[in-house]
Coordinates of N, CA and C in Angstrom, one line a residue:
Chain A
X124 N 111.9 173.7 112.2 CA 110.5 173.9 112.4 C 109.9 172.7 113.3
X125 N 108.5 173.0 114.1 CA 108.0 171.5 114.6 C 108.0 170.6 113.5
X126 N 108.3 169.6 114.5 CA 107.7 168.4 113.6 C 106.9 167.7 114.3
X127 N 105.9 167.0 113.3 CA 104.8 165.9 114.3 C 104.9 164.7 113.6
X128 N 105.0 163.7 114.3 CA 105.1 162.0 113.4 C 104.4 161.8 113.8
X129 N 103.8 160.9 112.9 CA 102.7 159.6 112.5 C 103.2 158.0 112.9
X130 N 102.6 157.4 113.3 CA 102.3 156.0 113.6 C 101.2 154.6 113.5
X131 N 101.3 154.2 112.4 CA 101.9 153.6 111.1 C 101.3 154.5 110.7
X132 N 101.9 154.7 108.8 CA 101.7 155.3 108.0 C 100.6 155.0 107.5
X133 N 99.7 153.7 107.4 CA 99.3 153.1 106.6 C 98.8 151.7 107.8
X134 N 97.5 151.4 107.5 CA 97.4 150.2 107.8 C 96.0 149.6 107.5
X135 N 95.8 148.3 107.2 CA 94.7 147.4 106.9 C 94.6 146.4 108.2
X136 N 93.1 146.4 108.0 CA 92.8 145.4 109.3 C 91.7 144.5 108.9
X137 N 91.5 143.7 110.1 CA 90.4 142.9 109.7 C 88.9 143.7 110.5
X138 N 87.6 143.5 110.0 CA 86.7 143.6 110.7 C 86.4 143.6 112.0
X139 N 86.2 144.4 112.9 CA 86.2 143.8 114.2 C 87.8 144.0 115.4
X140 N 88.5 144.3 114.6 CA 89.8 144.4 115.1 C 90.1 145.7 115.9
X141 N 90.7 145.9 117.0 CA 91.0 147.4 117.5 C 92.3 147.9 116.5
X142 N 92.3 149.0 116.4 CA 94.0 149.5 115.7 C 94.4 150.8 116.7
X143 N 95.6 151.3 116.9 CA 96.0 152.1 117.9 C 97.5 153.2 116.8
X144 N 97.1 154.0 116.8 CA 97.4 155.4 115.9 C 98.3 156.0 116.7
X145 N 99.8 156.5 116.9 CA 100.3 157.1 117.4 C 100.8 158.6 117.3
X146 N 100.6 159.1 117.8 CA 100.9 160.6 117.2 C 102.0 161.5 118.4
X147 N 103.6 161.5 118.0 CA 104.3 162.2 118.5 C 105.1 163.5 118.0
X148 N 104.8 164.9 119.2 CA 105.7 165.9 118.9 C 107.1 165.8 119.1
X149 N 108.4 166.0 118.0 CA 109.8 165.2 118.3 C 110.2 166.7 118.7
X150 N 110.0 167.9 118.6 CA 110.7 168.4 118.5 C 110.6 169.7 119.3
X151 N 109.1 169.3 120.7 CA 108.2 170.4 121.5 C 107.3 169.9 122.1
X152 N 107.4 170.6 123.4 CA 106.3 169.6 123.7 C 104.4 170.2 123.5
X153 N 104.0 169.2 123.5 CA 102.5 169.2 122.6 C 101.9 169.4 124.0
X154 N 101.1 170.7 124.3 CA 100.1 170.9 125.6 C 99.0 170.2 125.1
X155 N 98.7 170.7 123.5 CA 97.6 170.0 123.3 C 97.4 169.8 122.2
X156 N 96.8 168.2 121.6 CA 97.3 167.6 120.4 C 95.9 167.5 120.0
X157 N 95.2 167.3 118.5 CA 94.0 167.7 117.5 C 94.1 166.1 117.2
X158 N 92.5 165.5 117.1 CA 92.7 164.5 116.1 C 91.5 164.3 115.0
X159 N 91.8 164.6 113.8 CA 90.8 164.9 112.5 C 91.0 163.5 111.9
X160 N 89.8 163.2 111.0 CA 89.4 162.6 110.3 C 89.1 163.5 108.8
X161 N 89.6 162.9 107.5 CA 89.5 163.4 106.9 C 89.4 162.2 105.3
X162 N 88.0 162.8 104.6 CA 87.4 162.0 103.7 C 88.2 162.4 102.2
X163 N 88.2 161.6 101.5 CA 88.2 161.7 99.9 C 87.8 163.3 99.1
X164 N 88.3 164.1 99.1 CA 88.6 165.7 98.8 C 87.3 166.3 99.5
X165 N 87.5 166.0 100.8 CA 86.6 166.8 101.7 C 87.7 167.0 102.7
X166 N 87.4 168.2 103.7 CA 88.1 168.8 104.3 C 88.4 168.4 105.4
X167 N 89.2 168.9 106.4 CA 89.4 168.1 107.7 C 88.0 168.5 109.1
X168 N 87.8 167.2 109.5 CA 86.7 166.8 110.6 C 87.6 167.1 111.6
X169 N 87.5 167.8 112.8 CA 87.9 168.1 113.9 C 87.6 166.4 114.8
X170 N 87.7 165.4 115.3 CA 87.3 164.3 116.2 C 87.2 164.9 117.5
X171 N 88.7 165.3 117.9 CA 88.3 165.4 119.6 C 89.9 166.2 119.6
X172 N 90.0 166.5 120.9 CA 90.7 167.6 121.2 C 91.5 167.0 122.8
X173 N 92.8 166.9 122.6 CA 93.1 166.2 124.2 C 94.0 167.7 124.4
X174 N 94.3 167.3 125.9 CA 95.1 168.2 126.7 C 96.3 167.2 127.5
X175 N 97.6 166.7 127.2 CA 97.9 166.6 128.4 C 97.6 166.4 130.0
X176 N 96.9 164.6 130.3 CA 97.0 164.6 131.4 C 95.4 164.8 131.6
X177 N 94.5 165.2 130.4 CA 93.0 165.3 130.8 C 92.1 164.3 129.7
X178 N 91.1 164.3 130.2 CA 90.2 163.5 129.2 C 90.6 164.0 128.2
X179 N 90.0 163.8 127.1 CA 90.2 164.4 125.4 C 88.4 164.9 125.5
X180 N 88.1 166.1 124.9 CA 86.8 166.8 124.7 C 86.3 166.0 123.0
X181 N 85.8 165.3 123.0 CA 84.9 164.9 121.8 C 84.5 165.7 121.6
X182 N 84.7 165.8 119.8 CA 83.3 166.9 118.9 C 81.9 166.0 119.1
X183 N 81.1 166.8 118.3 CA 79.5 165.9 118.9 C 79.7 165.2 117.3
X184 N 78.9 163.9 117.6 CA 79.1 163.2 116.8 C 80.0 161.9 116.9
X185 N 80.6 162.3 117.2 CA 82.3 161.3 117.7 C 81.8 160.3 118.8
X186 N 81.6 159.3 118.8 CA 81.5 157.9 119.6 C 82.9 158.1 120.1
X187 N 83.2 157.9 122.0 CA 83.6 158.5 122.6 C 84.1 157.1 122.7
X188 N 83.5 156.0 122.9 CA 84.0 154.4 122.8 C 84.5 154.0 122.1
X189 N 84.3 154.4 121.1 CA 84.8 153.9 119.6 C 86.2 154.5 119.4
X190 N 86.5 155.7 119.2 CA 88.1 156.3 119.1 C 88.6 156.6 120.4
X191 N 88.9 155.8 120.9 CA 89.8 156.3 122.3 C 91.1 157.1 122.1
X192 N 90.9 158.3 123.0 CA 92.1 158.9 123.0 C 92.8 159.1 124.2
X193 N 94.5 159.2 124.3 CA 94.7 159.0 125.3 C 96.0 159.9 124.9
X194 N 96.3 160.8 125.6 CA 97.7 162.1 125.7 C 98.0 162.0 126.9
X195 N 99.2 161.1 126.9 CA 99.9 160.3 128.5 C 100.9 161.2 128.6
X196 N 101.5 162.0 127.6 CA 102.7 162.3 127.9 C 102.6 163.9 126.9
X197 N 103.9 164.8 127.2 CA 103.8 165.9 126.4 C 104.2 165.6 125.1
X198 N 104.8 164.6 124.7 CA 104.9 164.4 123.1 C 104.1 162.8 122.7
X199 N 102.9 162.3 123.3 CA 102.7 161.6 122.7 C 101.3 161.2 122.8
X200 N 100.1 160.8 121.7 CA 99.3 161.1 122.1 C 98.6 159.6 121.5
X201 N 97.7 158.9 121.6 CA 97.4 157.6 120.8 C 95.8 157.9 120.7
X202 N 95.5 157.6 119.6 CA 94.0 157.3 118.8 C 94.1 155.5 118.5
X203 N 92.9 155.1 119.2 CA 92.6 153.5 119.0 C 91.1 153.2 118.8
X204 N 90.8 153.0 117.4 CA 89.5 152.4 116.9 C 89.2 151.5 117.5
X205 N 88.3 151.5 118.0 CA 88.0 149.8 118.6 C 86.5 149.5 117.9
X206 N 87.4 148.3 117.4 CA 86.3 147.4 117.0 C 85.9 147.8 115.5
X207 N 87.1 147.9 114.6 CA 86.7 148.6 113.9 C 85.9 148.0 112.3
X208 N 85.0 149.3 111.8 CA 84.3 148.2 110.6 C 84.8 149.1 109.6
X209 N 84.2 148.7 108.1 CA 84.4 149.2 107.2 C 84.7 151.1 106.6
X210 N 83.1 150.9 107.7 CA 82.9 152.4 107.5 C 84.0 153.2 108.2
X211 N 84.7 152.6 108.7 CA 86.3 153.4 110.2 C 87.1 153.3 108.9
X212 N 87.1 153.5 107.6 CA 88.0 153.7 106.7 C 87.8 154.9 106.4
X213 N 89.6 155.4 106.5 CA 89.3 157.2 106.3 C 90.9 157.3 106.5
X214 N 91.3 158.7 106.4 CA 92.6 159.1 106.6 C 92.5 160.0 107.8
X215 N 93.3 159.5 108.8 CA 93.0 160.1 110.6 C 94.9 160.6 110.5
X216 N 94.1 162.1 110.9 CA 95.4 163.1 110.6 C 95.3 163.3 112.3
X217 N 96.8 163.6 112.6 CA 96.6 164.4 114.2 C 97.3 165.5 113.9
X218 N 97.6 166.9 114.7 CA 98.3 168.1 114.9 C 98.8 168.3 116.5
X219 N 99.3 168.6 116.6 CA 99.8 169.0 117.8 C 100.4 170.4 118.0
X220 N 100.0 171.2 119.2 CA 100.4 172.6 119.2 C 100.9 172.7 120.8
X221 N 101.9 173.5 120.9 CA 102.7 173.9 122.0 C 101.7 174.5 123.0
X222 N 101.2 175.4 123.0 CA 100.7 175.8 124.4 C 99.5 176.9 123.5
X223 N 98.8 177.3 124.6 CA 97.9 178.5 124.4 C 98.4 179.7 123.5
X224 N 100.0 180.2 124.3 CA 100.8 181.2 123.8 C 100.6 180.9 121.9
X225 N 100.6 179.5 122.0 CA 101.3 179.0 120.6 C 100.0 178.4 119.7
X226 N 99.5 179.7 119.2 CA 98.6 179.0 118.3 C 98.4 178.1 117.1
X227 N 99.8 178.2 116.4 CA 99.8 177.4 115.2 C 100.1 175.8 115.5
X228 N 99.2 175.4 115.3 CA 98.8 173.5 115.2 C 100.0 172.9 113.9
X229 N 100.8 171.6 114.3 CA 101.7 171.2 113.5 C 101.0 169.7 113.1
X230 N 101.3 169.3 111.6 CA 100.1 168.4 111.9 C 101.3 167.2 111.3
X231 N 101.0 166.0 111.7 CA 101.6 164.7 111.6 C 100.7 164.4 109.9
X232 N 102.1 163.4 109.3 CA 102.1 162.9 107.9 C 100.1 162.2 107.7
X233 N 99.8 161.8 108.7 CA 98.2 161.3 108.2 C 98.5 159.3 108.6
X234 N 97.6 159.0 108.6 CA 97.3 157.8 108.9 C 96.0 157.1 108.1
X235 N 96.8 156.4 106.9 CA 95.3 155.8 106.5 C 95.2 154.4 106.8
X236 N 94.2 154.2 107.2 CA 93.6 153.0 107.6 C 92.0 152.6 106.8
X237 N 92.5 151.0 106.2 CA 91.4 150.5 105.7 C 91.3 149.0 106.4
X238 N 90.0 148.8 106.7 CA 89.0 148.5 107.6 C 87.9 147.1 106.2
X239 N 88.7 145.9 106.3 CA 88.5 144.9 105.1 C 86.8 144.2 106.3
Chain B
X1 N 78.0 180.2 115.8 CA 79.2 178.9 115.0 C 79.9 179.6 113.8
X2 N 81.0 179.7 114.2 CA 82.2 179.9 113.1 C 82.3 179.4 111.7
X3 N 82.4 180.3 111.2 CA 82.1 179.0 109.6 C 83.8 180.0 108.4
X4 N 84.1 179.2 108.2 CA 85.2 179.7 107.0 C 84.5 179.2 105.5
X5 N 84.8 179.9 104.6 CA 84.1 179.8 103.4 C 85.4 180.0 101.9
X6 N 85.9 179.3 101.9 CA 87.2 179.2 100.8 C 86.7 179.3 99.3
X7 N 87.6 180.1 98.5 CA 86.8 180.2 97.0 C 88.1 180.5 96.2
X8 N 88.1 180.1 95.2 CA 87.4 179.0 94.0 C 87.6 178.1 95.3
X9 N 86.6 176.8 94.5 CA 86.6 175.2 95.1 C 88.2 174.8 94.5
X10 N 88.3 175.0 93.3 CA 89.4 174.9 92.4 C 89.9 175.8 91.4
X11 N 91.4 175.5 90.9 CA 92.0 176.7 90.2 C 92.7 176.1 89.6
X12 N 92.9 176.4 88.1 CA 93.9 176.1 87.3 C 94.8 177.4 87.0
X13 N 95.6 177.1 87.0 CA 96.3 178.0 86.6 C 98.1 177.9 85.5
X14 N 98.2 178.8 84.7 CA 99.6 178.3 83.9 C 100.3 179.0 84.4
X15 N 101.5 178.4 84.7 CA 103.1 178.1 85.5 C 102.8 179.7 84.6
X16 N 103.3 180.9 85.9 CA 103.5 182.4 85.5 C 102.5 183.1 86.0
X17 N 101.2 182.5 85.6 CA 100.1 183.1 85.9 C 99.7 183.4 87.4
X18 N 99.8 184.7 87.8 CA 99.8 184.9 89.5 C 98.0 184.9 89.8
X19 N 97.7 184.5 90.9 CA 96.5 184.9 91.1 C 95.9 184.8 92.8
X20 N 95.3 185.2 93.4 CA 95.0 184.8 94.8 C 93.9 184.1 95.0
X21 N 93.7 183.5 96.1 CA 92.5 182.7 97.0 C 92.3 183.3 97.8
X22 N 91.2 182.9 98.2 CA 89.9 183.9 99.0 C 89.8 182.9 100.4
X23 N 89.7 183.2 101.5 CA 89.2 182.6 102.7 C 88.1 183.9 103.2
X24 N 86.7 183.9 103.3 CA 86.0 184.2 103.6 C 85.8 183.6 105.3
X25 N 85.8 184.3 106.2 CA 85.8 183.8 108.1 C 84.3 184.9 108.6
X26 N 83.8 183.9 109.5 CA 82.8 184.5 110.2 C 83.1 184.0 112.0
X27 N 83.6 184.4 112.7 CA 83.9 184.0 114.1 C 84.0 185.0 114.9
X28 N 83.9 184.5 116.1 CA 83.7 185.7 117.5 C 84.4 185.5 118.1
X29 N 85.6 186.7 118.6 CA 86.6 186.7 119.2 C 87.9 185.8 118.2
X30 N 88.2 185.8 117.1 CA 89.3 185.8 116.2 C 90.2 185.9 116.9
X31 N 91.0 184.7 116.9 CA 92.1 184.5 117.8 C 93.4 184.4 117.1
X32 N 93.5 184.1 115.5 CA 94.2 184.1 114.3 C 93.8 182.7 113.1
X33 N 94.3 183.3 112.6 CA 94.1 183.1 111.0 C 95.3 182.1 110.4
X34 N 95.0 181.1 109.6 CA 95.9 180.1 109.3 C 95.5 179.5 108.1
X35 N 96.7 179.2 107.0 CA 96.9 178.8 105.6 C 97.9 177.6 105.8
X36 N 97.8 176.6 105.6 CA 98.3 175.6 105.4 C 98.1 175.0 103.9
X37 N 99.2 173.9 103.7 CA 99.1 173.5 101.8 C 99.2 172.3 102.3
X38 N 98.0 171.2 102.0 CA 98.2 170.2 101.8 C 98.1 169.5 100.3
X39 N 99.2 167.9 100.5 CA 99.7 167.8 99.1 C 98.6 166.2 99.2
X40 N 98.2 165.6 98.4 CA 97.6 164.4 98.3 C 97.8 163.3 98.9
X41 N 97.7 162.5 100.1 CA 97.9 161.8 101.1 C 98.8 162.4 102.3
X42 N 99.0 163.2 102.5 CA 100.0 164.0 103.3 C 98.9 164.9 104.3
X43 N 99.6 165.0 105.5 CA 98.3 166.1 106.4 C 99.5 167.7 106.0
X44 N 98.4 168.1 106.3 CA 98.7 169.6 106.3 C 99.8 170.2 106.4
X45 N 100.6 170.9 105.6 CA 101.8 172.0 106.2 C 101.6 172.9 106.2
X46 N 102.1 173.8 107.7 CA 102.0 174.7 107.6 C 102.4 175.8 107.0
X47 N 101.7 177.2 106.7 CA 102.1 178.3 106.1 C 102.2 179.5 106.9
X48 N 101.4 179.6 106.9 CA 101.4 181.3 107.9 C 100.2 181.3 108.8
X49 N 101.0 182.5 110.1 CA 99.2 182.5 110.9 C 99.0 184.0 111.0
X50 N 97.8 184.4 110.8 CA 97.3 185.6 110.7 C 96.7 186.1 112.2
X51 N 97.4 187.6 113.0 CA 96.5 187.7 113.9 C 95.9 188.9 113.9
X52 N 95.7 189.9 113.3 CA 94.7 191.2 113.1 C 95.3 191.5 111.8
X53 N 93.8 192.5 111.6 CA 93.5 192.9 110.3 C 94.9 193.8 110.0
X54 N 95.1 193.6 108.7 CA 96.0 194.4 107.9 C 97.2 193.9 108.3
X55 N 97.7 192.4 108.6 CA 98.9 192.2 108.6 C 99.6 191.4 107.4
X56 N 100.4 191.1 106.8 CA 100.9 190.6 105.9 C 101.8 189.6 106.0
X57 N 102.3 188.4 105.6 CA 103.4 187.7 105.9 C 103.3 187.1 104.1
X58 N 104.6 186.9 103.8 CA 105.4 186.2 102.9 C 106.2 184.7 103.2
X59 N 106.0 184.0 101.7 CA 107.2 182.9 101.7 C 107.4 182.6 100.4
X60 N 108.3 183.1 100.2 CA 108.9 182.4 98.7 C 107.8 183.2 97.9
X61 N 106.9 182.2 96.8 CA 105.5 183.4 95.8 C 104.8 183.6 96.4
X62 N 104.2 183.0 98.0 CA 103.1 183.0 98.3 C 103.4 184.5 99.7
X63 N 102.0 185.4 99.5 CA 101.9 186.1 100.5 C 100.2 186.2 100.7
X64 N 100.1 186.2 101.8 CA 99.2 186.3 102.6 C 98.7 187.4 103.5
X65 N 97.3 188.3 103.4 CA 96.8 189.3 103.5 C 95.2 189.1 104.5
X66 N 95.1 190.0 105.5 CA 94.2 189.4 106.8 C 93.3 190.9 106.5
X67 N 92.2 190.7 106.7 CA 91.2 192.3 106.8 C 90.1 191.4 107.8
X68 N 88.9 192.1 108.1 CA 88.5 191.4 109.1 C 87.4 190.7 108.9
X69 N 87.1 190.7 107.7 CA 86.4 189.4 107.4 C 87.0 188.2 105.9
X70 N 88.3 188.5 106.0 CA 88.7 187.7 104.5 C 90.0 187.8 104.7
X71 N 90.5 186.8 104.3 CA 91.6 186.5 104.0 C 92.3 186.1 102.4
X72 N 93.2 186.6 102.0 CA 94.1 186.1 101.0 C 94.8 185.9 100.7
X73 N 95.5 184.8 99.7 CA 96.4 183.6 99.8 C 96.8 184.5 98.2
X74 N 97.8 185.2 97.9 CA 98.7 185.7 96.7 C 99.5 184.5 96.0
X75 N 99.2 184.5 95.0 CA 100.3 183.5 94.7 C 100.6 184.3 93.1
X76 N 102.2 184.3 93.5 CA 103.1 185.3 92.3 C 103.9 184.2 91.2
X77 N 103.9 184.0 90.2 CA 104.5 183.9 89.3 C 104.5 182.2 89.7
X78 N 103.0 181.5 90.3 CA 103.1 179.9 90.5 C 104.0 179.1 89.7
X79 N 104.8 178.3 90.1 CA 105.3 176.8 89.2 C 104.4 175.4 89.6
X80 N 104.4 174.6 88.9 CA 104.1 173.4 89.0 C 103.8 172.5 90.9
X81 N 104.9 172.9 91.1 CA 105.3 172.6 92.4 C 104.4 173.2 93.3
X82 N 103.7 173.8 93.3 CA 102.8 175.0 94.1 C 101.4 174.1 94.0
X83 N 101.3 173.2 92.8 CA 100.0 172.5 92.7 C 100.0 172.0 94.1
X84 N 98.5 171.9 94.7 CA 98.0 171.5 96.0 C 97.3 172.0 96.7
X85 N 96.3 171.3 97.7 CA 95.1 171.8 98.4 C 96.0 172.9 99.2
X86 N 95.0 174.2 99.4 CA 95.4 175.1 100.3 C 94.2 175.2 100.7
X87 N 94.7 175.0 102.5 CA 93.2 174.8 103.2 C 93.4 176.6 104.1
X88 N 92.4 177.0 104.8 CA 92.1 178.1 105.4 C 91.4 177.5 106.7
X89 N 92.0 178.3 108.2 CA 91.5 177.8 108.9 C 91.4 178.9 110.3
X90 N 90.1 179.1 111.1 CA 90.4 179.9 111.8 C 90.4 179.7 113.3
X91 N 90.9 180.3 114.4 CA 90.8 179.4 115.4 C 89.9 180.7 116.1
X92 N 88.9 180.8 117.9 CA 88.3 181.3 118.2 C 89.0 180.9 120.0
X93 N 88.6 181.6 121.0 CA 88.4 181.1 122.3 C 87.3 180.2 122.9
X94 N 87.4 179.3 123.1 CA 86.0 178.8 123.4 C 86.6 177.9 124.7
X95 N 86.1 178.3 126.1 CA 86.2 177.8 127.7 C 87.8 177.6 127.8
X96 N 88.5 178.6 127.4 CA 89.9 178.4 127.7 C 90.9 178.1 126.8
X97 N 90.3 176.9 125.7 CA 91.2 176.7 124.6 C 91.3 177.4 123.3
X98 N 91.6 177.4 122.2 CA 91.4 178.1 120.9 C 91.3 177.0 120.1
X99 N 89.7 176.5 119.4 CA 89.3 175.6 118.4 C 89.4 175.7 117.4
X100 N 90.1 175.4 116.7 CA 89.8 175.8 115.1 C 88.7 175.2 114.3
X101 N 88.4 175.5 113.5 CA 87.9 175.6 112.2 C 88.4 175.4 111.1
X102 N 88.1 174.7 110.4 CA 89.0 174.6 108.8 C 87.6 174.9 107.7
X103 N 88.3 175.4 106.3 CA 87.3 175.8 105.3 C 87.7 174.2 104.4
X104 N 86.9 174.2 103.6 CA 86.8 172.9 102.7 C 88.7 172.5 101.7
X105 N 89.1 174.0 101.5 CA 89.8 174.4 100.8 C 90.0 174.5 99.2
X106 N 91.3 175.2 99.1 CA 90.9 175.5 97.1 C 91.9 174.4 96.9
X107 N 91.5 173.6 95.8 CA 92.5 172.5 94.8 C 93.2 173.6 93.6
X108 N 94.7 173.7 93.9 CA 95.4 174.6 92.9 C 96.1 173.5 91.9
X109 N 95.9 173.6 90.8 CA 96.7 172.9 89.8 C 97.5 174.1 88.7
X110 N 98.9 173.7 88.6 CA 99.7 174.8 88.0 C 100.0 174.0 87.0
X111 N 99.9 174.4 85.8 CA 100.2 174.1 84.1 C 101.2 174.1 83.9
X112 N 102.7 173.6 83.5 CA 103.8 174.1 83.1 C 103.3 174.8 81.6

């Protein structure tokens, strides 16, 4: 089956600090990769939406400076908090899906990040 | 705006006891239908994707049933192991891509 990894599993930072989230398809390539936020038994936040090669489409809401996204390649895609504070503590999941043809989204292990 | 509406919030249920989940979907132009199990710190796994009404897919206890406004998640003779969020989610066409939508999802806990 696809697979999608995560990059780091897990991480703590300091106040203020950028962090950079990796998200690769090993096993397909990703036209276009999902990146959600997801709170304490609340359901998954859609963030933004990249394509391969194009800007990433932010949901509304989403500080467009603040989570940079960047899909340089067909399996790899990077989420970077900049500048991050407390409140940027959350579990930031990505998915990645093969093409249009291929609707079903594969989603990477999750990435929690706490923000001291 | 698309909205998915998942029910129970939560389910108990004892190891044997079969029962289904509900995904209630409201969207335009339904592009398919998706059940995923997520387990507590883990993102999502996939389960099945639904693309018109009246189709059916299976895995193992769980089967899955699409009509055109609801979806359900069958779960036959659950064990322990089956405890875990099952999220519902639907995707639409919007300027070329297919967005999904996710419902809040049901919390299943199985009793041995």
């Amino acid at each position: 089956g696809a697979v999608v990894s995560q990059h780091p599993s897990w991480v703590i930072c300091k106040s203020g600090t950028s962090v950079k989230i990796e998200c690769r398809s090993l096993d397909f390539q990703a036209t276009t990769m999902f990146w959600y936020r997801q709170f304490p038994k609340q359901s998954l936040m859609l963030m933004a939406t990249s394509n391969e090669g194009s800007k990433a489409t932010y949901e509304q809401g989403v500080e467009k400076d603040k989570f940079l996204i960047n899909h340089a390649s067909l399996t790899l895609s990077t989420l970077t908090v900049t500048s991050a504070h407390p409140e940027d503590s959350s579990f930031y999941i990505c998915s990645a899906r093969a093409g249009l043809a291929q609707d079903t989204q594969y989603f990477g292990p999750g990435t929690r990040l706490t923000v001291l | 705006e698309d909205q998915v509406t998942q029910s129970p919030e939560a389910l108990r249920l004892q190891e044997g006891e079969s029962s289904s989940l509900n995904c209630s979907y409201t969207v335009s132009g339904l592009r398919g239908l998706f059940w995923y199990r997520q387990d507590p710190g883990k993102g999502p796994e996939f389960l099945f994707t639904l693309y018109s009404a009246g189709e059916e897919k299976e895995k193992e206890r769980l089967k899955a049933t699409l009509t055109k406004k609801e979806s359900f998640l069958h779960i036959t003779a659950p064990k322990p192991e089956d405890s875990a969020t099952y999220l519902c989610a639907v995707s639409h066409a919007s300027g070329g891509s297919y967005i999904p939508t996710f419902g809040r999802g049901t919390s299943l806990i199985v009793h041995p």
